[in-house]
mmCIF file of C-alpha atoms and ligand atoms in Angstrom:
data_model
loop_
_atom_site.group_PDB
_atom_site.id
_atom_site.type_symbol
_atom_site.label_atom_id
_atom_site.label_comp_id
_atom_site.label_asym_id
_atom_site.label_seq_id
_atom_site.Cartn_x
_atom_site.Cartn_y
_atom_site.Cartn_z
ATOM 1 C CA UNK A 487 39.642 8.759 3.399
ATOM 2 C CA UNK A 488 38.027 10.409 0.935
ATOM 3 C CA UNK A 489 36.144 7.605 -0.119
ATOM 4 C CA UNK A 490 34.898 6.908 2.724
ATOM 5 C CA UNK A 491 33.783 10.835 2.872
ATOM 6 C CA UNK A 492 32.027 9.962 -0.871
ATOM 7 C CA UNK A 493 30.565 7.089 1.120
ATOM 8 C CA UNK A 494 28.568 8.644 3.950
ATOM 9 C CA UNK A 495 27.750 11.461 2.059
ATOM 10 C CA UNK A 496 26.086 9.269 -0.504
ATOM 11 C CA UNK A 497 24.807 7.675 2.225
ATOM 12 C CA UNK A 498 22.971 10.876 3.880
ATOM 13 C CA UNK A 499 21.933 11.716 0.680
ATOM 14 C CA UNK A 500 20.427 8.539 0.430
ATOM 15 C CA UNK A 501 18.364 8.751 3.434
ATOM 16 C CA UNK A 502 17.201 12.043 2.507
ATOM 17 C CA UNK A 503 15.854 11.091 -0.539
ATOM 18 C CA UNK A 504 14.408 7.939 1.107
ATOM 19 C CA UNK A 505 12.203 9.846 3.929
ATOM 20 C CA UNK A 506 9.181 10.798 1.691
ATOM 21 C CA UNK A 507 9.146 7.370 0.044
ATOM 22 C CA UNK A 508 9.082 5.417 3.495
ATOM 23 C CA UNK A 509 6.775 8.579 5.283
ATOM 24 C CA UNK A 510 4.223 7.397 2.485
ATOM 25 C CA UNK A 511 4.796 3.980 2.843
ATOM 26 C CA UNK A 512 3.498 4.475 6.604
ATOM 27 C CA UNK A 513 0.672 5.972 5.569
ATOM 28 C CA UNK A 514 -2.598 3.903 6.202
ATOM 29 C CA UNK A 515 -4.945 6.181 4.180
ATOM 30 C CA UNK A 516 -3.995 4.584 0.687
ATOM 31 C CA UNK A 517 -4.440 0.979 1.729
ATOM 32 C CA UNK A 518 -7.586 1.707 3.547
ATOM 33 C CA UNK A 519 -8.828 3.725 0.347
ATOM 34 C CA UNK A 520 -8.555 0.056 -1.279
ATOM 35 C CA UNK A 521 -11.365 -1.184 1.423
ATOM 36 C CA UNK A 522 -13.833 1.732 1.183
ATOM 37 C CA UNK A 523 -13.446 2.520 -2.677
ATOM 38 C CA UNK A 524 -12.217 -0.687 -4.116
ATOM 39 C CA UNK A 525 -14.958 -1.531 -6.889
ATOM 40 C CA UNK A 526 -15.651 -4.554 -9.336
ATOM 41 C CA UNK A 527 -14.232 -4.554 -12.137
ATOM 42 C CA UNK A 528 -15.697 -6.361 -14.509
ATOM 43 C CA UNK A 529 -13.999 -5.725 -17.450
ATOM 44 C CA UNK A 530 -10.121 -6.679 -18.000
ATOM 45 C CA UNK A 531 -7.513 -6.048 -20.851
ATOM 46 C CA UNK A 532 -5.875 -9.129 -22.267
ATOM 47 C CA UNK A 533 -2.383 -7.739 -20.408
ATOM 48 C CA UNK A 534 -1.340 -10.455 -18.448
ATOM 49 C CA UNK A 535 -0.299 -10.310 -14.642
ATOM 50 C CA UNK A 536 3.107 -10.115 -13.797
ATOM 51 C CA UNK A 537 4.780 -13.601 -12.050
ATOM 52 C CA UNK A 538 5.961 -11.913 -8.846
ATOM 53 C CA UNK A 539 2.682 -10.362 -8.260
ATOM 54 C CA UNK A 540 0.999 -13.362 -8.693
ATOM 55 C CA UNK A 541 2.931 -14.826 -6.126
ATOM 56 C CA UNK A 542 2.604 -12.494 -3.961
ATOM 57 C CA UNK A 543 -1.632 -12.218 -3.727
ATOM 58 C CA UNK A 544 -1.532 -16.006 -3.598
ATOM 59 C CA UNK A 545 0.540 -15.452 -0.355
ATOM 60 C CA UNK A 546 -1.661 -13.587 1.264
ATOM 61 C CA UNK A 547 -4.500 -16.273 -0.032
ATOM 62 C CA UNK A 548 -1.949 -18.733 1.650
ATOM 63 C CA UNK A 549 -1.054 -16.951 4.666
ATOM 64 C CA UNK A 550 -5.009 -16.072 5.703
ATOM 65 C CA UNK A 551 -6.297 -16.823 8.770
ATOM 66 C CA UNK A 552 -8.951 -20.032 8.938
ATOM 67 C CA UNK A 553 -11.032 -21.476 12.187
ATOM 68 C CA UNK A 554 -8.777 -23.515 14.135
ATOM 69 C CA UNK A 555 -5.566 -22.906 11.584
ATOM 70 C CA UNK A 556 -7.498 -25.890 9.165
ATOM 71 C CA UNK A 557 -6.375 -23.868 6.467
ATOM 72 C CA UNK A 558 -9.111 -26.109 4.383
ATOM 73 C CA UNK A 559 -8.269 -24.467 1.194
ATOM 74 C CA UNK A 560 -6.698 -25.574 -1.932
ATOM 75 C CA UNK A 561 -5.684 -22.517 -4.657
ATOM 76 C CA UNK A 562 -5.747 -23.510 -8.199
ATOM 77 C CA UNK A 563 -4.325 -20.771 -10.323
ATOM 78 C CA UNK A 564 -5.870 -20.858 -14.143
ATOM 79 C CA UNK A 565 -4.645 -18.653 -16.895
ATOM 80 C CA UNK A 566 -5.871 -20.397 -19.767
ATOM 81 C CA UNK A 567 -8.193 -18.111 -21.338
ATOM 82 C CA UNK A 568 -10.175 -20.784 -22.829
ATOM 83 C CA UNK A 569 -11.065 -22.497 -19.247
ATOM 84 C CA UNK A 570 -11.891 -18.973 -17.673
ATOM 85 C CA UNK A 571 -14.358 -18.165 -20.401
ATOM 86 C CA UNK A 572 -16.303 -21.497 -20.037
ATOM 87 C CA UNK A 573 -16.204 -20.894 -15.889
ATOM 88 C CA UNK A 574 -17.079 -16.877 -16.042
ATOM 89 C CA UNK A 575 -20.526 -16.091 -14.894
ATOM 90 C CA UNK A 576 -22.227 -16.127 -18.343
ATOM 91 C CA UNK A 577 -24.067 -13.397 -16.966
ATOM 92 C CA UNK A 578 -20.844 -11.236 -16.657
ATOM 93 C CA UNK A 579 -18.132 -10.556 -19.232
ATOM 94 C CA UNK A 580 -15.309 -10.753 -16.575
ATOM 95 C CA UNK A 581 -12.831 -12.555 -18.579
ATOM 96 C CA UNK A 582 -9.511 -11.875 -16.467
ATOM 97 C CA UNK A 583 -5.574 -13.421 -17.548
ATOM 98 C CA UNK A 584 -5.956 -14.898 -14.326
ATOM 99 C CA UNK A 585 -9.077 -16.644 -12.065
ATOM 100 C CA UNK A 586 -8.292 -18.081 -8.994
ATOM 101 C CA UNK A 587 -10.563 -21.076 -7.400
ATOM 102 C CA UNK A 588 -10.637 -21.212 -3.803
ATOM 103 C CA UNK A 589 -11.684 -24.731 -3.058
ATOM 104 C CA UNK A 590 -12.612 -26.219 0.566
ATOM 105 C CA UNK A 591 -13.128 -29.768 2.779
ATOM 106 C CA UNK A 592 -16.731 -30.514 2.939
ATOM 107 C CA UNK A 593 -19.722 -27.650 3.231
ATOM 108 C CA UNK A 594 -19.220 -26.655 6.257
ATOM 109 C CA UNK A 595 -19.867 -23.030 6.995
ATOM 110 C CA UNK A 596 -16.680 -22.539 8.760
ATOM 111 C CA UNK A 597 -15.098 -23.630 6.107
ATOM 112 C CA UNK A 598 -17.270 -21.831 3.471
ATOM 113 C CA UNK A 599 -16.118 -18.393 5.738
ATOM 114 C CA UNK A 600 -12.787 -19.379 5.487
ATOM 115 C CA UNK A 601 -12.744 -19.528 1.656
ATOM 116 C CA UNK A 602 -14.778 -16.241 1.467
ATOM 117 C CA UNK A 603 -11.189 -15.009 3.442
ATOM 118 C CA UNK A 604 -8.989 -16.134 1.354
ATOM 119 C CA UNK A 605 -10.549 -14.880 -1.330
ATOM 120 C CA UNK A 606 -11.306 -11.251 0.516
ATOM 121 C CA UNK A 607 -7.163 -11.321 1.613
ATOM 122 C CA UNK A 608 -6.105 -12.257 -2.417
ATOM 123 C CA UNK A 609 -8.429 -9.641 -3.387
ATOM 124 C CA UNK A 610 -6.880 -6.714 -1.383
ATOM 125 C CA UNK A 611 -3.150 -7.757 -2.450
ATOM 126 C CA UNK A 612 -4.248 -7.645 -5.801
ATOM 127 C CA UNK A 613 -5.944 -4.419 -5.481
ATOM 128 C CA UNK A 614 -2.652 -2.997 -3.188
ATOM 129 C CA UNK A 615 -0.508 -4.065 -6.569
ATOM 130 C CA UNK A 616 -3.134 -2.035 -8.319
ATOM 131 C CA UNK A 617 -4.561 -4.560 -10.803
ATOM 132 C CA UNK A 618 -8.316 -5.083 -11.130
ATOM 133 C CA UNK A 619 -10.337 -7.452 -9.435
ATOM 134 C CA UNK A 620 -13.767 -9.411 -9.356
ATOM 135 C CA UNK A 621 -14.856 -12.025 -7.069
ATOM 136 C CA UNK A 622 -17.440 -14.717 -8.655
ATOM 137 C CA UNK A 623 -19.137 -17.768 -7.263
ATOM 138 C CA UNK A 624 -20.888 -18.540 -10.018
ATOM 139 C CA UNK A 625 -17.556 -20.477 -11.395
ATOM 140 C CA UNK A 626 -17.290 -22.302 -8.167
ATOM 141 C CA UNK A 627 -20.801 -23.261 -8.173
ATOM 142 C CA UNK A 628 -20.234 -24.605 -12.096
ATOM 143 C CA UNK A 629 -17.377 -26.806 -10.988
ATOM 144 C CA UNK A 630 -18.695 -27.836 -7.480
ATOM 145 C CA UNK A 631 -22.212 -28.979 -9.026
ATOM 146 C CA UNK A 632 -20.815 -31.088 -12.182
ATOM 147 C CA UNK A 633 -21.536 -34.143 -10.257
ATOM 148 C CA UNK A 634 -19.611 -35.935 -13.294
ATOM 149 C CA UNK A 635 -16.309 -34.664 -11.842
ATOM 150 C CA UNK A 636 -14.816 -33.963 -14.902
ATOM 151 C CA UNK A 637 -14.130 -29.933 -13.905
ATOM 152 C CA UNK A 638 -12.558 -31.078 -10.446
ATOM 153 C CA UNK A 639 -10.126 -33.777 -12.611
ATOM 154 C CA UNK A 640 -9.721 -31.042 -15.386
ATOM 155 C CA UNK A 641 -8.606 -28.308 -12.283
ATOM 156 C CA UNK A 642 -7.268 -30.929 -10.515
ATOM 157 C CA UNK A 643 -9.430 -30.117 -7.341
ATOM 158 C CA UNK A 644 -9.118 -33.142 -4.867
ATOM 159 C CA UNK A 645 -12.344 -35.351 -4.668
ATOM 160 C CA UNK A 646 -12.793 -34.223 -0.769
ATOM 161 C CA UNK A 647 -12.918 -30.625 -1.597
ATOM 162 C CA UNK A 648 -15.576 -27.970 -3.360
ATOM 163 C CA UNK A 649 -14.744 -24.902 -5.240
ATOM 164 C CA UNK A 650 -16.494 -21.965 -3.367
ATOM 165 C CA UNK A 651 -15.506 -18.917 -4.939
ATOM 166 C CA UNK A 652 -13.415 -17.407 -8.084
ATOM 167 C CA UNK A 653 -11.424 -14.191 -7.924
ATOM 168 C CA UNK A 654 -10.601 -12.886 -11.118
ATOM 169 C CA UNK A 655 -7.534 -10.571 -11.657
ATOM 170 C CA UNK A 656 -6.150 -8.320 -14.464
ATOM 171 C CA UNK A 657 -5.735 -5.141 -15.572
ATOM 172 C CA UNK A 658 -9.069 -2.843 -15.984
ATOM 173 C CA UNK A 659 -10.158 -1.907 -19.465
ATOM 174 C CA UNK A 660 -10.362 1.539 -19.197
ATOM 175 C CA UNK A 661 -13.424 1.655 -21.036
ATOM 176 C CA UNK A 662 -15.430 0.646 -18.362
ATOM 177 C CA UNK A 663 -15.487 2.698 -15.142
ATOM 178 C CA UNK A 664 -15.710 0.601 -12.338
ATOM 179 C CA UNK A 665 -16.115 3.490 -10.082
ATOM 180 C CA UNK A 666 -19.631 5.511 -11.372
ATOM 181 C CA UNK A 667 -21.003 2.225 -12.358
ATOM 182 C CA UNK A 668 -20.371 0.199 -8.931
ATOM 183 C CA UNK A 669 -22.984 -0.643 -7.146
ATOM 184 C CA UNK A 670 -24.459 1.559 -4.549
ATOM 185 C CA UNK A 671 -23.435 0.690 -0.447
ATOM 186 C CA UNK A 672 -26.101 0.797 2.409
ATOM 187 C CA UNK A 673 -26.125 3.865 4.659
ATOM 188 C CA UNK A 674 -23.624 3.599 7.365
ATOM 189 C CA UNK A 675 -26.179 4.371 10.424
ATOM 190 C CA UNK A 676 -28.470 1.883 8.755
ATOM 191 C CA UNK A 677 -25.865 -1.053 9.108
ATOM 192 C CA UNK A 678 -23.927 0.016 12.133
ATOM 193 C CA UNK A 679 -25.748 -0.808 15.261
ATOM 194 C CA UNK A 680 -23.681 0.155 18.684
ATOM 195 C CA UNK A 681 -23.367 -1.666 21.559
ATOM 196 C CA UNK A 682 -22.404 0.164 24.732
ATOM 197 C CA UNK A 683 -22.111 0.335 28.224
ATOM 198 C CA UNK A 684 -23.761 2.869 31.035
HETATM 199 C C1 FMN B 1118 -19.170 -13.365 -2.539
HETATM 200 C C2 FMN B 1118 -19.397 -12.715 -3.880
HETATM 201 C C3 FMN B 1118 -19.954 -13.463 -4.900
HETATM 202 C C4 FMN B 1118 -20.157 -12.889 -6.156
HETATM 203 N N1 FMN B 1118 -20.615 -13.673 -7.180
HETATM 204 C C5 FMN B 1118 -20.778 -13.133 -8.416
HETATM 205 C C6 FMN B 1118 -21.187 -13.949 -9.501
HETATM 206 O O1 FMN B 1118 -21.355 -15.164 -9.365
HETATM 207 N N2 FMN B 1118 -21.345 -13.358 -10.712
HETATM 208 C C7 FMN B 1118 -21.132 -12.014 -10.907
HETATM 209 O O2 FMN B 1118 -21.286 -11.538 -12.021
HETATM 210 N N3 FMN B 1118 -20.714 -11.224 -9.887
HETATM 211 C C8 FMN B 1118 -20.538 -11.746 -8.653
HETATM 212 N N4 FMN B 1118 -20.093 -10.957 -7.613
HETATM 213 C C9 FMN B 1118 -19.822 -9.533 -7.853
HETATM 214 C C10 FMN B 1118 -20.833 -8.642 -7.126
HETATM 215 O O3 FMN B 1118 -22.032 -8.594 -7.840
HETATM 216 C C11 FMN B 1118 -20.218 -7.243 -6.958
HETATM 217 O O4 FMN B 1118 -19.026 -7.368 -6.211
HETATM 218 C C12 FMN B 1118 -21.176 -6.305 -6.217
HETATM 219 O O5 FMN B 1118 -22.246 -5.985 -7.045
HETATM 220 C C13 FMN B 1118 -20.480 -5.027 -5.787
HETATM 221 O O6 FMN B 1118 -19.999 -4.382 -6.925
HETATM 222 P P1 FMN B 1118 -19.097 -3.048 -6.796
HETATM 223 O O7 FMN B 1118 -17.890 -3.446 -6.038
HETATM 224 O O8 FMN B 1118 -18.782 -2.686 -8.211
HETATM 225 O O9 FMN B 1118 -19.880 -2.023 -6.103
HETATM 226 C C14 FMN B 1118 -19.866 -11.512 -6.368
HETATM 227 C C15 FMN B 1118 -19.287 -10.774 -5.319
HETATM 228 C C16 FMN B 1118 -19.061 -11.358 -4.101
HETATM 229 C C17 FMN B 1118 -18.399 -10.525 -3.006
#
């Protein structure tokens, strides 16, 4: 008897304890902060990501929504340093642990949209597990134009897809702050146009 007294006090206590955690949880203003303040980051640490959390943004990359469920994609997954720093923009120092191709059937812009969605739904999952982001299509471009076909063998992209776009993902260097040195949005009212009824 007494145990079971232990038990379902534990138990209460438990609960207690477990209502600020799961009132926070339900909270919508933290993940939608990661949509209206996410920035670029375009400088990473050499701290790698962590397995699970890998898995987990390439589940939502797998799990995104395409036209007509084609789900054209193929997601190659490329942590060796020396591949990512021969596919970064040259332009851009954003050597991640980890860059992710997003490669589609044909050029079609459906398709092309769908990529840009997988890419956008990785992005936020990585950003939700709080590491730092970039998205690239320079690196796409670089594999999809070697007409040679040596990148696509080397990734092992199949020959009826095209790499459209990269996302790389790590941890931010703290030396660079992504936030003051983002680049600056359009004014709401000049991008929003309304359509309504009488
Ligand atoms: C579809 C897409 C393609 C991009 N391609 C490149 C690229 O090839 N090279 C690069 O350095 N940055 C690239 N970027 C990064 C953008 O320049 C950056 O996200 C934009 O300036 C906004 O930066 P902020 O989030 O820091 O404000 C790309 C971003 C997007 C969304």
């Amino acid at each position: 008897m007494k145990r079971i007294i232990a038990c379902l006090i534990f138990c209460c206590l438990l609960s207690f304890l477990m209502i600020p955690v799961l009132a926070e949880s339900s909270d919508p203003s933290a993940f939608l902060s990661i949509l209206t303040e996410g920035k670029t980051n375009w400088y990473f640490t050499g701290d790698p990501v962590n397995d699970s959390d890998l898995h987990t943004i390439l589940e939502a990359g797998v799990n995104t929504a395409s036209a007509i469920n084609e789900q054209p994609w193929v997601i190659t997954v490329i942590t060796d340093s020396e591949i990512i720093a021969q596919l970064a923009d040259t332009t851009s120092s954003a050597k991640a642990p980890v860059m992710i191709l997003v490669s589609v059937t044909s050029s079609n812009e459906m398709k092309i949209l769908d990529a840009g969605l997988a890419v956008q739904s990785m992005q936020i999952a990585a950003r939700a597990l709080g590491y730092a982001t970039k998205i690239e299509t320079a690196p796409a471009r670089a594999v999809r134009n070697d007409h040679s076909g040596e990148w696509a063998a080397k990734l092992g992209i199949p020959a009826d897809k095209a790499a459209r776009a990269a996302l790389f993902i790590g941890h931010a260097d703290g030396t660079a702050d992504a936030v003051t040195s983002a680049s600056a949005r359009n004014d709401f009212d000049s991008v929003v146009h309304f359509v309504t009824g009488k």
